[in-house]
Coordinates of C-alpha atoms and ligand atoms in Angstrom, one line a residue:
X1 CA -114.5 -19.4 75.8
X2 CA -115.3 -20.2 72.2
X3 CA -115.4 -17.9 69.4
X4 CA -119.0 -18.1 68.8
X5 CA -119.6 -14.1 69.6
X6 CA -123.4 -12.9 70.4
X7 CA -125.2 -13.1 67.4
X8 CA -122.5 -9.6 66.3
X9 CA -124.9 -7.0 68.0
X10 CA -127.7 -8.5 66.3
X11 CA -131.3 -8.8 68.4
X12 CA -132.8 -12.6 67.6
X13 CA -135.7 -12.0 68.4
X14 CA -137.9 -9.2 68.6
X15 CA -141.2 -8.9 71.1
X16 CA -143.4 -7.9 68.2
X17 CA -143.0 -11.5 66.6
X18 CA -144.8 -12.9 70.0
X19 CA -148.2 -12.7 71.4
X20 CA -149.5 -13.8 74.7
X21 CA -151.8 -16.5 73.1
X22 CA -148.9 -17.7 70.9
X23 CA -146.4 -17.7 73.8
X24 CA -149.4 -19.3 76.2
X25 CA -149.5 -22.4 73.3
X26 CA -145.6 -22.7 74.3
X27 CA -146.1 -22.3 78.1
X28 CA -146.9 -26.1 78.8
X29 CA -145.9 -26.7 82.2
X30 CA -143.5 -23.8 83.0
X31 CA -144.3 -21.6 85.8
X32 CA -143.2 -18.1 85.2
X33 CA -142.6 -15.5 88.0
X34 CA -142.2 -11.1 87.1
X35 CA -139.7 -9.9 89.8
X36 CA -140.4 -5.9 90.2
X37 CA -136.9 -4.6 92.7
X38 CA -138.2 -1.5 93.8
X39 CA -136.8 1.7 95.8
X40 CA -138.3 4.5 96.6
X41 CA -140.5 3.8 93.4
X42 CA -143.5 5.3 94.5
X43 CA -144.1 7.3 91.4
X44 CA -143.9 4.6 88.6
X45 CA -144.1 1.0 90.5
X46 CA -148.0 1.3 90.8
X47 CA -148.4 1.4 86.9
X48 CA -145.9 -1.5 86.4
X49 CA -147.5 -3.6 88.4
X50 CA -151.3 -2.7 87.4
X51 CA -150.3 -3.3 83.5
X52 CA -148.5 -6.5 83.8
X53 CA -151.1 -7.7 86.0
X54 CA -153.7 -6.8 83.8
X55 CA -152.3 -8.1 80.5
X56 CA -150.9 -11.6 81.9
X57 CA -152.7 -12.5 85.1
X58 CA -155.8 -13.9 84.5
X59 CA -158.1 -14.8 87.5
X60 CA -157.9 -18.2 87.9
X61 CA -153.9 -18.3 86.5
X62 CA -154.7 -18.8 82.7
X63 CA -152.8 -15.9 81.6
X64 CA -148.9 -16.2 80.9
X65 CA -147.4 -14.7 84.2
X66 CA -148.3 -16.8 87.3
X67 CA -147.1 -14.5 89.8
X68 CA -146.1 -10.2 89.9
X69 CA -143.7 -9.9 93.1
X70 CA -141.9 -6.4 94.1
X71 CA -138.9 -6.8 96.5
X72 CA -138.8 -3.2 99.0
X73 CA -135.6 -2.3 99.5
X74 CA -136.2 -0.3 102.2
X75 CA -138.2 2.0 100.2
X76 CA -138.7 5.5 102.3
X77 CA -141.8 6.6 100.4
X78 CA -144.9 4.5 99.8
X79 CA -143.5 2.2 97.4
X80 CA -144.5 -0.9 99.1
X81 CA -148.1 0.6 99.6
X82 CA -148.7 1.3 96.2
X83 CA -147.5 -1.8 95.0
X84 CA -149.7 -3.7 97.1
X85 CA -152.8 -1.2 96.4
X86 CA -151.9 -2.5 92.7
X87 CA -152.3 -5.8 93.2
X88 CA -148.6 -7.1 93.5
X89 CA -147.5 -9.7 96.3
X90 CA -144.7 -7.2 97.8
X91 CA -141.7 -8.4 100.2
X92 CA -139.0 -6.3 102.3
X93 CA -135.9 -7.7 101.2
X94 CA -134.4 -7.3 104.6
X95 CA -137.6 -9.2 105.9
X96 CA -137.0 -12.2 103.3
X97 CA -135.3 -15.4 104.9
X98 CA -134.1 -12.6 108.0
X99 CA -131.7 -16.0 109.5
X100 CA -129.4 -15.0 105.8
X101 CA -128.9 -11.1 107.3
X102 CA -129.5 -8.0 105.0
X103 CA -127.5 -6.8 102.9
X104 CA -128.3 -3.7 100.7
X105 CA -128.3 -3.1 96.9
X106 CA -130.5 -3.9 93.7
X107 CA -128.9 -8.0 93.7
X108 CA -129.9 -8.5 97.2
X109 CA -133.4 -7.6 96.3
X110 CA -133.1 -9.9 93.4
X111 CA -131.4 -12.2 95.1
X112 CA -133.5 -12.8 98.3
X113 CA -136.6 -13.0 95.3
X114 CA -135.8 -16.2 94.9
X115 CA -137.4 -17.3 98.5
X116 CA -140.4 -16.1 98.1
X117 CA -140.9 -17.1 94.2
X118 CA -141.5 -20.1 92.6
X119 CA -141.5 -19.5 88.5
X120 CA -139.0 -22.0 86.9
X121 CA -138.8 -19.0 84.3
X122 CA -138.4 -15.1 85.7
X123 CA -138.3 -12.3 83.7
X124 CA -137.0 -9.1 86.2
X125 CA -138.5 -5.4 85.7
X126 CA -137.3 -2.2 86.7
X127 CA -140.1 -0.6 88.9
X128 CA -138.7 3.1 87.3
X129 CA -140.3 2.9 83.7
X130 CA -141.2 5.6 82.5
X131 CA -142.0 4.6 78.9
X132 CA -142.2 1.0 78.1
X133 CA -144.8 -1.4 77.2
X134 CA -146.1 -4.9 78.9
X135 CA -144.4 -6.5 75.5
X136 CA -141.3 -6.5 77.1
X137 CA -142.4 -9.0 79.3
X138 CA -143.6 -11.4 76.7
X139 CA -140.4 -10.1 74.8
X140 CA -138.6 -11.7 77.4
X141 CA -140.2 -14.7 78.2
X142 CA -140.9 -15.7 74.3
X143 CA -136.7 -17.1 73.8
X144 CA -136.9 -19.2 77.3
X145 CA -140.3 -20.9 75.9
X146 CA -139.3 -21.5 72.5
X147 CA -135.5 -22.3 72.6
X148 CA -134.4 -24.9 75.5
X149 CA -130.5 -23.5 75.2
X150 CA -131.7 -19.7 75.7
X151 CA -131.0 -19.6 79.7
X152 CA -130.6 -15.0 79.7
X153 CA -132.6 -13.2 77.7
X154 CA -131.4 -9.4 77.8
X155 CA -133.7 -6.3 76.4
X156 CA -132.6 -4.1 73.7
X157 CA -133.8 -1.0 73.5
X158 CA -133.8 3.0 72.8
X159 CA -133.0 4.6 75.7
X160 CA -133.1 8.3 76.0
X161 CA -131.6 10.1 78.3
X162 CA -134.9 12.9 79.1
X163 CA -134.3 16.0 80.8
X164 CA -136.1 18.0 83.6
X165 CA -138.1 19.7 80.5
X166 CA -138.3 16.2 79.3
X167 CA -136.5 16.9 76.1
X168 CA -134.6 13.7 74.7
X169 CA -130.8 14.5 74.8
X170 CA -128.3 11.9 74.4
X171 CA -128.4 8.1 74.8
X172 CA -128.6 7.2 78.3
X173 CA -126.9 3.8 79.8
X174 CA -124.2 5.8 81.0
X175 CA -122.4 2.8 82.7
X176 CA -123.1 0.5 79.9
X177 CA -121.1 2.9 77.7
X178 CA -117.7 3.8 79.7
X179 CA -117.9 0.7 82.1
X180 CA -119.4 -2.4 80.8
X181 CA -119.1 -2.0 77.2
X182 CA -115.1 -1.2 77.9
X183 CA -114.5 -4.4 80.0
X184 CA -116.5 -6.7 77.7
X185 CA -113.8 -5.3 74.9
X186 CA -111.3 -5.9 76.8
X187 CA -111.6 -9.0 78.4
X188 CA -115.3 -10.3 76.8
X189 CA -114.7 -10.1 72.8
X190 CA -117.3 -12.7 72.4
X191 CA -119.6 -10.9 74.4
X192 CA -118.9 -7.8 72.6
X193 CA -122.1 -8.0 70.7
X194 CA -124.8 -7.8 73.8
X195 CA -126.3 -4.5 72.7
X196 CA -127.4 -3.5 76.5
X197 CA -125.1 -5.4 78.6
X198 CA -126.7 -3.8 81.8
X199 CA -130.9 -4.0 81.2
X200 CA -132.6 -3.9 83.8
X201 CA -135.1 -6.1 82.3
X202 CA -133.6 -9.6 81.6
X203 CA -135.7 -12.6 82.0
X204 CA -133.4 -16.0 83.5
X205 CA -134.0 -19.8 84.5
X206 CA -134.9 -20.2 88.0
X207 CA -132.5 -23.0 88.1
X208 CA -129.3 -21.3 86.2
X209 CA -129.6 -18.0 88.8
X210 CA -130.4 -20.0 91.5
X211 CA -126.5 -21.9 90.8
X212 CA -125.0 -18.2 90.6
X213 CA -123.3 -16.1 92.8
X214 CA -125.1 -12.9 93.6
X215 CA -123.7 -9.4 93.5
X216 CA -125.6 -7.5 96.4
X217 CA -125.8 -4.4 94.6
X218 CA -125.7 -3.0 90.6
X219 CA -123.5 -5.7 89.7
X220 CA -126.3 -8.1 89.5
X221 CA -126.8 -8.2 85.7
X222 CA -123.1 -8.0 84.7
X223 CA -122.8 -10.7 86.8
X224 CA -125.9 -12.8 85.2
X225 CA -124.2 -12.2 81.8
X226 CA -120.5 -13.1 82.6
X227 CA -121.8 -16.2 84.5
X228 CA -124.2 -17.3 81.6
X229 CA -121.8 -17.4 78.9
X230 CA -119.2 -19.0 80.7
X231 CA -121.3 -21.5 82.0
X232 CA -123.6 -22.1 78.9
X233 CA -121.8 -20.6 76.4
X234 CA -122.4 -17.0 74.7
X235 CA -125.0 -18.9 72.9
X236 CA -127.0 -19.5 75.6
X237 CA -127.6 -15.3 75.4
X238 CA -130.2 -14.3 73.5
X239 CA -131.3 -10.4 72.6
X240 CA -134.8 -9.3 72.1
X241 CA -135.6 -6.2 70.8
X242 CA -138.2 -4.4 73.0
X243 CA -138.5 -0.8 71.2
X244 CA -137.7 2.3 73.4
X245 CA -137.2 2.5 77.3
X246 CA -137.2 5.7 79.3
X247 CA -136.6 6.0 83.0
X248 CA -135.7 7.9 86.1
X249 CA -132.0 8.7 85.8
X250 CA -129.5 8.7 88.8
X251 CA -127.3 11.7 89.3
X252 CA -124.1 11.8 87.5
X253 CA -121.7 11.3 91.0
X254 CA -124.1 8.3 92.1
X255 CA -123.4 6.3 88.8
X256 CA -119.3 6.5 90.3
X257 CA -121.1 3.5 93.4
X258 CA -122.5 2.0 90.3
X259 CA -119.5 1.5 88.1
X260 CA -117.7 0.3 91.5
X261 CA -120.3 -2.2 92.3
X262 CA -120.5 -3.7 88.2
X263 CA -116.7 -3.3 88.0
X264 CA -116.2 -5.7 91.1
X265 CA -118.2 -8.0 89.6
X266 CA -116.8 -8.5 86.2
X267 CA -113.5 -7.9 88.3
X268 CA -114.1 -11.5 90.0
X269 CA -115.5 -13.0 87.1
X270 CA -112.3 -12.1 84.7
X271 CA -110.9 -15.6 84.0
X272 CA -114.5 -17.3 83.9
X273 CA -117.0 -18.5 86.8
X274 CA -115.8 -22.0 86.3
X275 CA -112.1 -21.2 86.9
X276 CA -112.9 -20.6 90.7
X277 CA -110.3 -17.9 91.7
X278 CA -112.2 -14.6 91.7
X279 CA -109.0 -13.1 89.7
X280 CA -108.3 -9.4 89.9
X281 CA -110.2 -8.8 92.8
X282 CA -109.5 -9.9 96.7
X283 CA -113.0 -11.2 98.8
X284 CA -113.7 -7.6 100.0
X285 CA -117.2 -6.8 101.2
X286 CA -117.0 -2.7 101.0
X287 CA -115.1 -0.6 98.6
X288 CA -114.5 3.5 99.8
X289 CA -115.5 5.5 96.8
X290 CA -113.6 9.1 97.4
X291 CA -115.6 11.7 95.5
X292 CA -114.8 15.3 95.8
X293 CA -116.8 18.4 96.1
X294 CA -115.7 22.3 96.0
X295 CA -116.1 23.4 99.7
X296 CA -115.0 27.1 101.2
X297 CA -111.7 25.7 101.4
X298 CA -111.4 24.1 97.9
X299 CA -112.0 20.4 96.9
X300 CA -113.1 18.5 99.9
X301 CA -113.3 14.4 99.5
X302 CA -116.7 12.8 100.2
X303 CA -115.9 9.1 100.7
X304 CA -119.1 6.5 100.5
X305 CA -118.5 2.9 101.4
X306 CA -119.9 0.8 98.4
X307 CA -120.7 -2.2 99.0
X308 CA -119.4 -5.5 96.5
X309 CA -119.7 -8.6 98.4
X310 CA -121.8 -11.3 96.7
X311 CA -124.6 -13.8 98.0
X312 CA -124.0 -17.6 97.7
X313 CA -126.0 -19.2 94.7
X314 CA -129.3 -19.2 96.1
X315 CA -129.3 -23.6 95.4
X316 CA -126.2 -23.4 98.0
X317 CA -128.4 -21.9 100.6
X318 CA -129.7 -24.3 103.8
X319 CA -133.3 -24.1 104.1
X320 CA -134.8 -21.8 107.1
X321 CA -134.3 -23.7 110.7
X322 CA -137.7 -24.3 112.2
X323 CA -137.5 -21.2 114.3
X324 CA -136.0 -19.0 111.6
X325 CA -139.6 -19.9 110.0
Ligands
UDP401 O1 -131.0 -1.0 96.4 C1 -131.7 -0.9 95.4 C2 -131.4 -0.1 94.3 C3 -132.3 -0.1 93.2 N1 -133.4 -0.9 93.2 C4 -134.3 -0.9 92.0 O2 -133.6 -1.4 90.9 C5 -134.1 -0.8 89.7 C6 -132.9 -0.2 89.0 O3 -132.3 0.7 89.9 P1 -131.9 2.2 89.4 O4 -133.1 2.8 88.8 O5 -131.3 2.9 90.6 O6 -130.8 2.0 88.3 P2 -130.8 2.6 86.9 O7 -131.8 1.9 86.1 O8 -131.0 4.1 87.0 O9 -129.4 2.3 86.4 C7 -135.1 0.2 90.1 O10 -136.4 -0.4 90.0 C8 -134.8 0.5 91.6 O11 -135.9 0.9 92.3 C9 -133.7 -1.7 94.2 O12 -134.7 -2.4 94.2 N2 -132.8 -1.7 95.3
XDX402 O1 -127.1 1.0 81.8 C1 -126.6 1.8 82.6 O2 -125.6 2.4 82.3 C2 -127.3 2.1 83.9 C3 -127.5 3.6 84.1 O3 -128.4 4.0 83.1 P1 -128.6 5.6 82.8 O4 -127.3 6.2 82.5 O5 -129.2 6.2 84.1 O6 -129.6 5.6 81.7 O7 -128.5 1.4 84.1 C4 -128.6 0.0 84.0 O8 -127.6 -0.5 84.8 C5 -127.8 -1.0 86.1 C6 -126.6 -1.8 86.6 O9 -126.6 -3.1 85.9 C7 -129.1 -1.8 86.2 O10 -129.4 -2.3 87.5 C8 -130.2 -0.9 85.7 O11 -131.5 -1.6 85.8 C9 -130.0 -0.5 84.3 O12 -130.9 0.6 84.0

């Protein structure tokens, strides 16, 4: 690793500094795909979908964004439906290349996105926003179009955490804070200046995440980071600033399978993607997660199987057999 550190916290670029028609003068012959992972998004995936489809999907493909995909994972509500109401080309993870298996988790959605897309630059969306703005998806694409050695582009933003009255309390990114941000201090420095290690909006080449391995569940975006700099150097990370972000917040105890899942991840990648051993952390495919909970008899354990095994770079994978097809 060099010392170069990520521009010390600094955001490069900011999405107000980029318009569709001055990012669609840059576009040339790029191909540019929005990858939506959704679950049980019923509420909020319709309105992602409608806005970036009607800000950057012109009929006839003029517009910036030449595809909107959502990936289901095994949504139990109508996500799927509303996302196809809206206009989005929506896939069932589990049903996407079905010869590879299933797996379940946030990166296998992301991960199995890259059969059934074909942008050489995708920019990845949470389907949970709340309060956001279709800038962040020109915010993302803007650093891929107009600098060649940007290969991850990570948002920046305000992130309140909202209550049920919908009062702002603290800063949310709960992970980022006394997971991510920890191990990048520890074992990252030069990374130490990635203001939202964890967005869920990030915007990659298809050809740099198609040579990474794939965490299955929420250690997708660690992952993506770790991988980038230490293939392409921390350089090849850029920040753009995308305002404020609000969204639906997991339960305290369910951000423990979270910080299991991104731990495992930066866990394998602690000596550097090139170096090949996946230090610090044996090939395991399941990790038990013992919680506990006060029962009639006092603390009683709940344990929950989380799952950290990681898909092959997607450029490894055969293509489908005839009768996979
Ligand atoms: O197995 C999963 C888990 C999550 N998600 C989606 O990934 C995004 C981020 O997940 P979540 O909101 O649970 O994480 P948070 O943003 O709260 O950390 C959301 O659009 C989820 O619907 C998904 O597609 N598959
Ligand atoms: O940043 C974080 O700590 C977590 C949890 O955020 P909150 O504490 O619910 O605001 O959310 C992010 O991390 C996940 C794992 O990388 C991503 O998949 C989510 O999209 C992102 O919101």
């Amino acid at each position: 690793m060099g010392d170069a550190t990520v521009d010390g916290g600094r955001t490069a670029y900011r999405a107000s500094d980029w318009t569709q028609d001055a990012l669609l003068e840059r576009k040339g012959d790029h191909t540019i795909s929005v990858v939506i992972p959704a679950k049980d998004e019923e509420a909020t995936v319709g309105e992602v979908v409608t806005r970036i489809l009607a800000d950057f999907v012109a009929d006839g493909g003029a517009g910036l964004v030449d595809e909107v995909v959502v990936i289901d994972s095994d949504s139990t509500d109508a996500t799927a439906a509303v996302a196809r109401d809206a206009g989005a080309k929506v896939f069932s993870a589990k049903d996407i290349r079905p010869d590879l298996g299933a797996a379940f988790g946030k990166g296998e959605a992301l991960w199995k996105s890259q059969f059934v897309t074909s942008g050489d630059l995708v920019a990845f969306v949470d389907a949970d926003l709340i309060d956001w703005g279709t800038h962040f998806v020109t915010g993302l694409l803007a650093p891929l179009l107009v600098d060649q050695g940007v290969h991850l582009v990570k948002a920046v933003y305000d992130r309140p955490m909202i209550d049920a009255d919908g009062r702002e309390e603290e800063t949310g990114g709960r992970v980022t804070e006394l997971v991510a941000r920890p191990w990048l201090a520890l074992h990252r420095p030069g990374l130490a200046g990635v203001v939202q290690p964890l967005s869920g909006e990030w915007a990659i080449r298809r050809e740099s995440f198609a040579s990474y391995a794939v965490p299955v569940g929420y250690g997708v975006e660690i992952a993506a980071l770790l991988d980038t700099a230490d293939r392409f150097g921390v350089e090849a990370v850029a920040q753009v600033d995308l305002g404020r972000r609000t969204h639906r917040h997991h339960r305290h105890d369910t951000l423990g399978l979270m910080a299991v899942q991104v731990l495992a991840a930066a866990e394998r990648r602690r000596d550097g993607a090139e170096s090949g051993a996946r230090a610090g952390m044996p090939e395991l495919d399941m990790v038990p997660l013992r919680q506990f909970v006060r029962g009639a008899e006092g603390f009683e354990p709940r344990e929950t199987a989380v799952a950290v095994s990681e898909r092959p770079p997607a450029a490894s994978v055969r293509m489908p057999s005839v009768e996979s097809r």
